[in-house]
XYZ file of C-alpha atoms in Angstrom:
682
model
C -13.632 52.137 -22.721
C -12.920 48.544 -23.776
C -15.324 45.622 -23.347
C -13.398 44.218 -20.357
C -13.602 47.503 -18.481
C -17.302 47.868 -19.360
C -18.018 44.377 -17.980
C -16.074 45.099 -14.789
C -17.918 48.397 -14.219
C -21.274 46.621 -14.649
C -20.206 43.845 -12.262
C -19.136 46.463 -9.685
C -22.584 48.108 -9.855
C -24.222 44.685 -9.383
C -22.122 43.980 -6.273
C -22.856 47.438 -4.843
C -26.595 46.817 -5.278
C -26.321 43.515 -3.407
C -24.308 45.233 -0.651
C -26.933 48.004 -0.384
C -29.624 45.363 -0.049
C -27.637 43.539 2.619
C -27.227 46.825 4.571
C -30.982 47.370 4.377
C -31.590 43.862 5.734
C -29.156 44.443 8.604
C -30.892 47.747 9.375
C -34.253 46.000 9.567
C -32.769 43.306 11.805
C -31.271 45.951 14.137
C -34.656 47.753 14.340
C -36.349 44.421 15.087
C -33.828 43.629 17.868
C -34.205 47.094 19.429
C -37.974 46.855 19.577
C -37.870 43.278 20.970
C -35.316 44.392 23.552
C -37.519 47.329 24.571
C -40.573 45.059 24.880
C -38.637 42.507 26.941
C -37.347 45.175 29.350
C -40.846 46.667 29.628
C -42.291 43.197 30.376
C -39.739 42.560 33.140
C -40.366 46.006 34.603
C -44.141 45.365 34.783
C -43.988 41.739 36.035
C -40.959 41.984 38.349
C -42.921 41.280 41.521
C -44.321 37.978 40.207
C -40.956 36.584 38.917
C -38.790 34.212 40.938
C -34.943 34.123 40.791
C -34.850 31.551 37.965
C -37.224 33.718 35.863
C -35.060 36.785 36.486
C -31.849 34.942 35.483
C -33.516 33.589 32.310
C -34.836 37.063 31.439
C -31.371 38.599 32.029
C -29.721 35.993 29.802
C -32.279 36.570 27.075
C -31.603 40.355 27.191
C -27.819 39.725 27.012
C -28.355 37.432 24.013
C -30.424 40.041 22.197
C -27.890 42.798 22.937
C -25.051 40.562 21.703
C -26.921 39.749 18.473
C -27.633 43.471 18.019
C -23.925 44.331 18.467
C -22.956 41.668 15.917
C -25.432 43.201 13.445
C -23.998 46.694 13.979
C -20.453 45.372 13.422
C -21.622 43.600 10.233
C -23.148 46.845 9.011
C -19.809 48.637 9.569
C -18.056 46.028 7.415
C -20.671 46.278 4.653
C -20.279 50.075 4.592
C -16.527 49.652 4.168
C -17.119 47.203 1.303
C -19.473 49.602 -0.509
C -16.596 52.154 -0.582
C -14.173 49.566 -1.987
C -15.668 46.071 -2.389
C -12.503 44.335 -3.648
C -8.982 45.054 -4.849
C -8.117 41.820 -6.620
C -9.495 38.995 -8.696
C -8.071 35.693 -9.754
C -9.632 33.073 -11.994
C -8.639 29.764 -10.475
C -9.374 26.371 -12.008
C -8.968 23.499 -9.508
C -7.672 20.306 -11.199
C -10.342 18.810 -13.443
C -12.772 21.744 -12.989
C -13.580 24.940 -14.880
C -12.101 28.253 -13.718
C -14.199 30.543 -11.481
C -13.457 34.192 -10.666
C -12.486 34.775 -7.011
C -12.839 38.427 -5.908
C -10.711 39.467 -2.901
C -11.465 42.319 -0.489
C -10.821 43.519 3.051
C -13.861 41.488 4.252
C -15.840 38.586 2.896
C -19.363 39.017 1.509
C -21.734 36.077 1.327
C -24.867 36.470 -0.775
C -27.582 34.905 1.433
C -30.135 34.668 -1.418
C -27.969 32.726 -3.853
C -25.912 30.991 -1.101
C -22.583 31.956 -2.636
C -19.436 33.797 -1.600
C -19.141 36.916 -3.766
C -16.065 38.411 -2.056
C -13.380 36.516 -0.151
C -11.587 37.974 2.866
C -7.891 38.628 2.040
C -7.020 36.236 4.904
C -9.026 33.281 3.550
C -6.872 30.315 2.442
C -7.813 30.736 -1.268
C -6.753 34.423 -1.170
C -3.128 33.445 -0.539
C -2.986 32.483 -4.253
C -3.252 36.182 -5.101
C -0.097 37.017 -3.142
C 2.015 33.922 -3.755
C 1.626 33.019 -7.440
C 1.782 34.367 -10.939
C -0.286 32.887 -13.789
C -0.002 29.101 -14.145
C 0.177 26.217 -11.673
C -0.707 27.102 -8.104
C -1.924 25.535 -4.847
C -3.406 26.700 -1.549
C -3.815 24.940 1.810
C -7.214 23.994 3.279
C -8.065 22.033 6.435
C -8.766 19.006 4.159
C -5.429 19.230 2.343
C -3.857 21.142 -0.500
C -5.958 22.224 -3.498
C -3.943 22.159 -6.748
C -4.977 23.996 -9.893
C -4.180 26.746 -12.371
C -4.455 30.528 -12.171
C -5.828 31.630 -15.538
C -6.122 35.347 -14.819
C -5.016 37.843 -12.203
C -6.435 41.345 -12.062
C -6.034 44.324 -9.730
C -8.434 47.202 -9.106
C -8.380 50.559 -7.464
C -11.937 51.287 -6.298
C -12.460 54.421 -4.245
C -15.805 55.769 -2.991
C -17.499 53.037 -5.016
C -15.883 54.193 -8.299
C -13.479 52.097 -10.369
C -10.364 54.252 -10.861
C -8.326 51.684 -12.777
C -7.839 47.987 -13.386
C -4.738 46.070 -14.394
C -4.293 42.553 -15.681
C -1.126 41.359 -14.034
C 0.914 38.383 -15.054
C 3.611 39.273 -12.541
C 3.324 38.878 -8.783
C 1.405 41.909 -7.351
C 2.003 44.304 -10.173
C 4.647 46.972 -9.657
C 2.359 49.637 -11.181
C -0.105 49.356 -8.300
C 2.705 49.304 -5.762
C 4.284 52.381 -7.370
C 0.948 54.235 -7.364
C 0.361 53.382 -3.691
C 3.902 54.380 -2.692
C 3.910 57.629 -4.647
C 0.892 58.850 -2.671
C 1.327 61.260 0.212
C 1.410 60.014 3.764
C -1.171 61.183 6.282
C -1.617 60.942 10.031
C -2.157 57.177 10.243
C -0.411 54.062 8.989
C -2.273 52.411 6.081
C -3.349 48.861 5.415
C -1.308 47.182 2.663
C -3.708 44.343 1.727
C -3.714 45.291 -1.964
C 0.093 45.259 -2.245
C 1.314 42.512 0.093
C 4.419 40.937 -1.443
C 5.246 37.257 -1.433
C 7.944 37.436 1.287
C 5.628 39.582 3.427
C 2.748 37.133 2.927
C 4.927 34.285 4.250
C 5.451 36.241 7.488
C 1.782 37.235 7.809
C 0.418 33.699 7.340
C 3.024 31.770 9.356
C 1.028 29.706 11.879
C 3.773 27.425 13.180
C 6.425 29.706 14.711
C 6.131 29.972 18.530
C 8.298 33.099 18.228
C 8.618 35.026 14.981
C 11.483 37.508 14.660
C 11.184 39.974 11.769
C 14.418 41.831 10.970
C 13.459 44.419 8.352
C 15.395 47.335 6.873
C 14.097 50.920 7.214
C 10.907 51.272 5.151
C 10.377 47.520 4.650
C 6.888 47.781 6.179
C 7.708 45.476 9.098
C 5.295 47.113 11.576
C 2.500 47.050 9.025
C 3.255 43.391 8.245
C 3.238 42.517 11.953
C -0.191 44.166 12.364
C -1.532 42.340 9.296
C -0.132 39.167 10.889
C -2.204 39.860 14.016
C -5.290 40.433 11.823
C -4.611 37.108 10.069
C -4.234 35.211 13.385
C -7.445 36.802 14.722
C -9.251 35.594 11.588
C -7.664 32.150 11.525
C -8.156 31.408 15.252
C -11.291 33.454 15.866
C -12.753 30.689 18.086
C -9.863 30.901 20.571
C -8.329 34.375 20.371
C -9.828 37.881 20.407
C -8.264 41.346 20.109
C -8.299 41.785 23.903
C -6.068 38.668 24.272
C -3.218 40.303 22.329
C -0.759 42.865 23.704
C 1.467 45.250 21.732
C 4.614 46.572 23.419
C 5.104 49.880 21.612
C 7.941 52.410 21.932
C 5.731 55.423 22.767
C 2.159 56.723 22.738
C 2.598 58.716 19.514
C 3.660 55.586 17.645
C 0.745 53.677 19.222
C -1.624 56.362 17.909
C 0.029 56.305 14.460
C -0.594 52.549 14.052
C -4.016 52.597 15.757
C -5.908 52.673 12.467
C -4.560 49.536 10.805
C -6.510 46.839 12.674
C -9.874 48.674 12.706
C -9.398 49.233 8.931
C -9.005 45.456 8.622
C -12.227 44.961 10.565
C -10.603 43.988 13.872
C -11.086 45.547 17.295
C -8.462 47.856 18.773
C -5.637 45.904 20.459
C -4.338 46.867 23.929
C -0.843 48.355 23.970
C 1.673 49.034 26.705
C 5.032 50.831 26.831
C 8.033 49.009 28.292
C 8.232 51.628 31.059
C 4.560 51.235 32.006
C 5.225 47.509 32.286
C 8.281 48.202 34.475
C 6.390 50.555 36.820
C 3.688 47.914 37.138
C 6.198 45.135 37.930
C 8.070 47.216 40.507
C 4.765 48.130 42.224
C 5.828 51.762 41.704
C 8.228 51.283 44.673
C 11.074 52.919 42.757
C 11.376 55.878 40.455
C 13.590 55.316 37.428
C 15.218 56.981 34.455
C 13.277 56.336 31.223
C 14.836 55.011 28.013
C 14.257 58.452 26.459
C 16.157 60.090 29.362
C 18.968 57.541 29.051
C 19.434 58.358 25.348
C 19.122 62.111 26.048
C 21.922 61.784 28.652
C 24.120 59.982 26.087
C 23.491 62.742 23.516
C 24.163 65.426 26.110
C 27.695 64.391 27.059
C 30.142 61.530 26.650
C 30.375 59.943 30.135
C 32.539 56.839 29.789
C 31.549 55.344 33.192
C 27.845 55.729 32.278
C 28.498 54.097 28.886
C 30.390 51.236 30.558
C 27.463 50.588 32.919
C 25.006 50.523 30.010
C 27.214 48.294 27.850
C 27.761 45.728 30.588
C 24.079 45.615 31.556
C 23.065 45.136 27.905
C 25.288 42.081 27.484
C 24.601 38.361 27.721
C 27.424 38.185 30.254
C 25.334 40.321 32.646
C 22.380 37.938 32.413
C 24.526 34.842 32.946
C 26.380 36.480 35.883
C 23.040 37.229 37.553
C 21.971 33.601 37.023
C 25.269 32.384 38.548
C 24.734 34.713 41.504
C 21.254 33.230 42.103
C 22.782 29.726 42.289
C 25.358 31.078 44.751
C 22.524 32.594 46.861
C 20.564 29.327 46.772
C 23.594 27.370 48.033
C 25.138 29.804 50.531
C 22.708 32.426 51.831
C 20.411 30.230 53.900
C 22.210 29.416 57.150
C 20.001 26.860 58.902
C 20.420 26.772 62.702
C 18.569 24.614 65.177
C 15.335 26.114 66.419
C 13.808 25.814 69.930
C 10.021 25.801 70.115
C 9.068 25.317 73.767
C 10.772 22.101 74.806
C 11.131 20.830 71.206
C 14.370 21.298 69.259
C 14.149 21.321 65.462
C 17.604 20.283 64.112
C 19.326 22.547 61.544
C 19.497 19.614 59.066
C 15.679 19.288 59.103
C 15.236 23.015 58.383
C 17.880 22.891 55.624
C 16.238 19.838 54.046
C 12.776 21.481 54.099
C 14.208 24.641 52.496
C 15.899 22.619 49.718
C 12.711 20.612 49.070
C 11.051 23.765 47.673
C 13.783 24.496 45.105
C 11.127 25.195 42.454
C 9.548 27.952 44.562
C 11.099 31.475 44.405
C 13.547 31.846 47.334
C 11.753 34.530 49.354
C 8.404 32.766 48.876
C 9.585 29.533 50.535
C 9.472 30.647 54.156
C 5.689 30.340 54.526
C 5.790 26.762 53.193
C 8.847 25.760 55.258
C 7.205 27.307 58.367
C 4.102 25.183 57.755
C 6.252 22.012 57.495
C 8.110 22.859 60.718
C 4.842 23.494 62.585
C 3.716 20.025 61.476
C 7.097 18.615 62.613
C 6.713 20.203 66.106
C 3.058 19.157 66.364
C 3.992 15.525 65.563
C 6.862 15.659 68.091
C 4.695 17.045 70.922
C 1.467 15.291 69.989
C -0.587 18.459 70.523
C -1.794 21.573 68.710
C 0.591 24.539 68.712
C -0.241 27.789 70.491
C -0.449 31.031 68.531
C 2.788 32.151 70.219
C 4.641 28.972 69.077
C 3.359 29.376 65.523
C 4.636 32.947 65.327
C 8.046 31.985 66.805
C 8.504 29.611 63.857
C 7.132 32.123 61.287
C 9.473 34.891 62.490
C 12.612 32.761 62.983
C 12.897 31.426 59.413
C 13.370 34.652 57.391
C 16.100 35.628 59.877
C 18.147 32.607 58.749
C 18.389 34.110 55.269
C 21.036 36.754 54.574
C 18.652 39.331 53.005
C 14.908 39.684 52.718
C 14.771 42.553 50.284
C 15.327 42.368 46.508
C 17.268 45.647 46.401
C 19.704 44.347 49.086
C 20.350 41.293 46.884
C 20.877 43.531 43.846
C 23.485 45.623 45.725
C 25.138 42.460 47.012
C 25.342 41.059 43.465
C 27.813 43.822 42.479
C 29.875 43.179 45.642
C 29.896 39.438 44.811
C 31.177 40.209 41.294
C 33.792 42.558 42.714
C 32.384 45.424 40.577
C 30.496 47.692 43.046
C 31.226 50.720 40.811
C 28.792 49.356 38.198
C 25.783 50.191 40.389
C 24.933 53.862 40.668
C 21.858 54.238 42.863
C 20.304 57.294 44.452
C 19.493 55.791 47.873
C 17.432 58.714 49.164
C 14.912 58.713 46.336
C 15.314 55.019 45.439
C 15.959 56.224 41.878
C 17.324 53.701 39.365
C 19.245 54.126 36.134
C 17.308 52.690 33.174
C 19.900 49.909 32.701
C 19.089 48.602 36.213
C 15.300 48.539 35.927
C 14.828 45.150 34.242
C 17.696 43.510 36.130
C 15.893 44.382 39.365
C 12.616 43.063 37.898
C 14.389 39.843 36.857
C 15.703 39.391 40.423
C 12.218 40.035 41.760
C 10.824 37.401 39.392
C 13.406 34.857 40.565
C 13.328 35.722 44.299
C 9.684 36.654 44.943
C 7.889 35.424 41.824
C 5.557 37.686 39.846
C 2.385 36.207 38.354
C 2.716 35.745 34.581
C 0.368 37.575 32.225
C -1.684 34.444 31.559
C -4.495 36.268 29.724
C -2.158 37.390 26.901
C -2.270 34.865 24.059
C -0.008 36.716 21.610
C 2.637 39.351 22.320
C 3.890 41.790 19.672
C 7.164 43.606 20.443
C 8.126 46.467 18.127
C 11.533 48.225 17.901
C 13.186 44.994 19.103
C 16.703 46.441 18.687
C 16.147 48.772 21.661
C 15.685 46.008 24.238
C 18.450 44.069 25.973
C 18.880 40.327 26.687
C 17.830 41.095 30.286
C 14.577 42.665 29.078
C 13.895 39.668 26.825
C 14.622 37.284 29.724
C 11.946 39.117 31.761
C 9.455 39.094 28.850
C 9.994 35.375 28.215
C 9.163 34.577 31.866
C 6.142 36.900 32.039
C 4.589 36.039 28.680
C 4.487 32.324 27.963
C 2.435 32.869 24.783
C 3.437 33.095 21.100
C 5.319 36.203 20.116
C 6.026 38.354 17.072
C 9.179 40.457 17.565
C 10.286 43.010 14.981
C 12.808 45.740 14.372
C 15.962 46.829 12.580
C 19.386 46.746 14.190
C 20.471 49.709 11.960
C 17.858 51.911 13.654
C 19.164 51.623 17.193
C 19.017 54.920 19.037
C 21.402 53.635 21.732
C 24.313 51.747 20.120
C 25.553 50.639 23.563
C 22.503 48.507 24.228
C 21.361 47.182 20.861
C 19.991 43.704 20.160
C 20.127 42.046 16.749
C 17.872 39.207 15.576
C 20.742 36.828 16.441
C 20.957 38.182 20.023
C 17.214 37.732 20.561
C 17.393 34.223 19.116
C 19.715 33.272 21.988
C 16.863 34.047 24.426
C 14.264 32.324 22.209
C 16.079 29.384 20.570
C 12.761 28.115 19.107
C 12.293 31.342 17.100
C 11.954 31.575 13.322
C 13.780 34.574 11.834
C 12.492 36.290 8.685
C 14.567 39.006 7.030
C 12.968 41.721 4.903
C 15.511 43.469 2.671
C 13.291 45.421 0.292
C 12.629 49.037 1.257
C 9.404 50.654 0.018
C 9.379 53.984 1.858
C 12.005 56.269 0.336
C 13.026 57.185 -3.190
C 16.269 55.693 -4.521
C 17.990 59.048 -4.018
C 17.049 59.252 -0.310
C 18.001 55.599 0.308
C 21.422 56.133 -1.330
C 21.959 59.228 0.835
C 21.120 57.339 4.068
C 23.529 54.591 3.006
C 26.350 57.162 3.338
C 25.595 57.394 7.088
C 25.128 53.689 7.880
C 25.923 51.432 4.916
C 23.597 48.404 4.834
C 24.558 46.003 2.023
C 21.299 44.042 2.539
C 18.946 46.867 1.569
C 17.134 46.519 -1.803
C 15.489 49.842 -2.669
C 12.427 49.976 -4.889
C 12.962 51.717 -8.252
C 11.200 54.977 -7.411
C 12.869 58.292 -8.185
C 12.614 61.782 -6.733
C 14.741 64.893 -6.162
C 18.281 64.525 -4.749
C 18.500 65.327 -1.012
C 19.480 68.975 -0.495
C 22.271 70.279 1.770
C 21.785 73.956 2.664
C 24.789 75.749 4.162
C 24.061 78.791 6.335
C 26.429 81.514 7.594
C 24.948 81.908 11.074
C 22.531 80.336 13.526
C 19.889 83.000 12.838
C 20.247 82.424 9.082
C 19.695 78.688 9.676
C 16.508 79.372 11.679
C 15.327 81.580 8.784
C 16.037 78.700 6.341
C 13.886 76.370 8.513
C 11.102 79.004 8.489
C 11.382 79.184 4.676
C 11.121 75.356 4.411
C 7.862 75.516 6.402
C 6.494 78.203 4.039
C 7.531 76.158 0.969
C 5.903 73.030 2.388
C 2.551 74.793 2.820
C 2.366 75.329 -0.947
C 3.857 71.963 -1.949
C 0.821 69.673 -2.046
C 2.512 67.292 0.413
C 0.557 66.236 3.493
C 3.327 65.859 6.071
C 6.655 67.494 6.906
C 8.860 66.128 9.676
C 11.392 68.586 11.135
C 13.639 66.122 12.953
C 16.241 67.404 15.423
C 18.947 65.472 17.240
C 17.652 66.343 20.722
C 14.419 67.397 22.383
C 16.121 70.619 23.487
C 16.871 71.558 19.853
C 13.293 70.712 18.839
C 11.976 73.049 21.555
C 14.348 75.835 20.423
C 13.126 75.546 16.806
C 9.520 75.490 18.051
C 10.071 78.787 19.905
C 11.748 80.332 16.840
C 9.000 79.280 14.403
C 6.144 80.640 16.520
C 3.788 78.953 14.038
C 0.345 77.758 15.072
C 0.317 74.936 12.528
C 3.417 73.140 13.912
C 2.929 70.218 16.308
C 5.801 69.631 18.763
C 6.146 66.009 19.859
C 7.360 65.349 23.415
C 7.736 62.085 25.366
C 4.295 62.902 26.861
C 2.533 63.327 23.466
C -0.237 60.833 22.743
C -1.436 61.708 19.229
C 0.007 61.988 15.745
C -1.670 64.158 13.131
C -0.678 65.119 9.605
C 0.853 68.502 8.787
C 4.111 69.864 10.195
C 5.613 67.803 12.994
C 8.617 68.971 15.003
C 10.343 66.164 16.887
C 13.562 64.535 18.039
C 14.938 61.568 16.076
C 14.202 59.283 19.034
C 10.465 60.032 18.937
C 10.321 59.942 15.123
C 11.223 56.253 14.988
C 8.650 54.185 13.111
C 6.941 57.274 11.654
C 7.163 58.446 8.039
C 6.694 61.809 6.333
C 6.378 63.035 2.735
C 9.221 65.494 3.341
C 11.855 65.631 6.079
C 14.031 68.532 7.188
C 17.040 67.796 9.425
C 18.346 71.049 10.967
C 21.815 71.655 12.546
C 23.557 68.849 10.587
C 26.983 70.335 11.369
C 30.216 68.625 12.377
C 29.807 70.139 15.860
C 26.366 68.600 16.368
C 26.719 65.172 14.742
C 29.978 63.456 15.669
C 29.542 60.495 18.067
C 28.255 56.962 17.468
C 24.911 57.901 19.130
C 24.632 61.019 16.925
C 25.193 58.847 13.851
C 22.256 56.570 14.761
C 20.017 59.611 15.254
C 20.993 61.034 11.861
C 20.251 57.691 10.144
C 16.832 57.411 11.797
C 15.997 61.034 10.871
C 16.936 60.681 7.173
C 15.160 57.332 6.682
C 11.781 58.841 7.735
C 11.500 60.664 4.374
C 9.356 59.275 1.547
C 9.787 61.855 -1.237
C 12.005 64.756 -0.181
C 14.935 65.261 2.224
C 16.688 68.519 3.193
C 19.507 69.112 5.699
C 20.602 72.551 6.947
C 23.868 73.352 8.736
C 26.074 76.226 9.881
C 29.874 76.005 9.685
C 31.224 72.627 8.656
C 28.978 69.753 7.471
C 29.009 66.641 9.672
C 31.735 64.143 8.796
C 29.195 61.308 9.239
C 28.054 61.917 5.642
C 31.478 61.325 4.099
C 31.109 57.529 3.737
């Protein structure tokens, strides 16, 4: 062991001692709080009868304060425990201009030594820590509230500390040393997404620390870590604006519950609370007051995979276009100008002229159309009262209240939606089951948009930051709804190459048209798969922008079988091989849910987890799923069964195959019977 390593090991022991001491102090403080809290409650219990209201309120507040301080202490203890496992992952020796260099140690949390009044470990989100991600040795600068601090980085070092033991250290002259990145990437995946604080790259750091963009759009290739970066961005914003924003003020729109479970670890690992998440369909059901049943996005894609229905495809394509949104906006102007037919109104002996009613209706042009009647009715009652010089009877008031809505062509949002297609001259584009009030998925957000414009829906004012993942799967109409409901800052991320429905895909450029103030960041470097797997996926959907990381592994395997039963036996064999492989996760990814269920029946294995649209958890091991549900997940090894020309032929099939193959980190195998799919010939 060299002198440098010896010094570092000694320093690590010193820090661990200080952390142990700090934990002991927190423990004592918690004990102290508990006993004070008990005494206080006991005192109130015994003296209740002699206390007035003011005393009771003061006592209640004091108990709340103590409980809050106790909770803060418990949370601090959690952070200290995490630090004892791995106190820091980086160090830089920074010399501000005109001063000597000081070592700055960087970890997941900060650690302040109360006794010597000095910061021993800096939180990775602190301004000074950005030096570690953004600069190599030499001149460097970091922002502070008082202005930029210029100086020189004299040393940069990285550590791997696990369970309090130093596994290795590296002096790195280059930006976040490739060795550490390679070691991290070569590891097996498990059942939760990891934090990437030790290996954040410069382009990723720019996205994470961006404080100015009202809307940030991250277009990242498969395996570029975009979801992880977005979550680290939330952790950074929670740290930076901790006075004004808490975890409960953020909302994540996630594609499904399994994915939500898969990413659930990242923020707690970074010391933040769990963030609320919602699926797009839960949001829709909420906004439609559960008045309608509707096809889900999963069912829409399943229908497209099932058979090629050109009328269905045409409906989806039109309703995913900008033209659809602008047509609906034109229709609303038409409604505003033509659907309110003011007629004169008799109230007792008073006649209210049509022009007066029309003028009152127009005066509320900022109020949603169907919400105006109550306000117009109030104005007309005032008009009649002034004309007669007396109070109105209940009967007269209700005559006015009932007459106004009748002057409007429709009073129901669904009637307007049907009429919209008549107005366009394209009634065939609406396919609605009238008996069950069942909507196609492509109609759900259009109906919500109409409801927003005609009835008004209260915005989600409590949400201060919205994160939208898998952005390519949402249409301009869905973004128009989100932009009206959520007035807060947004982080939107995805990859247009990973669309599961090519007929309704949105690119970063499409989304920018809804949010012209957005900043777009593109991430081209892929960290997930080996070079061999990335090259193989490029044969399905070539993406000239992708920059794979130089990490090698076995070539993807194509296994040809002579019959269906032989193919099922090959899948069974792959499961057996995996169990002795040392890998942690195997994804068996089928084109459809039906195929996944068939394989599940054939395997009859207790250690295989079948994912369905209803699944809520993701655990390591063998996962059997459809490509749609596998989006965003990653596995050490992936097996794609039934990759024959008969199974994979359409544009939708091609997207599914690309998503399936790009889930693999180290090993990829495809099995097929008959002829291999032509989608691999590129």
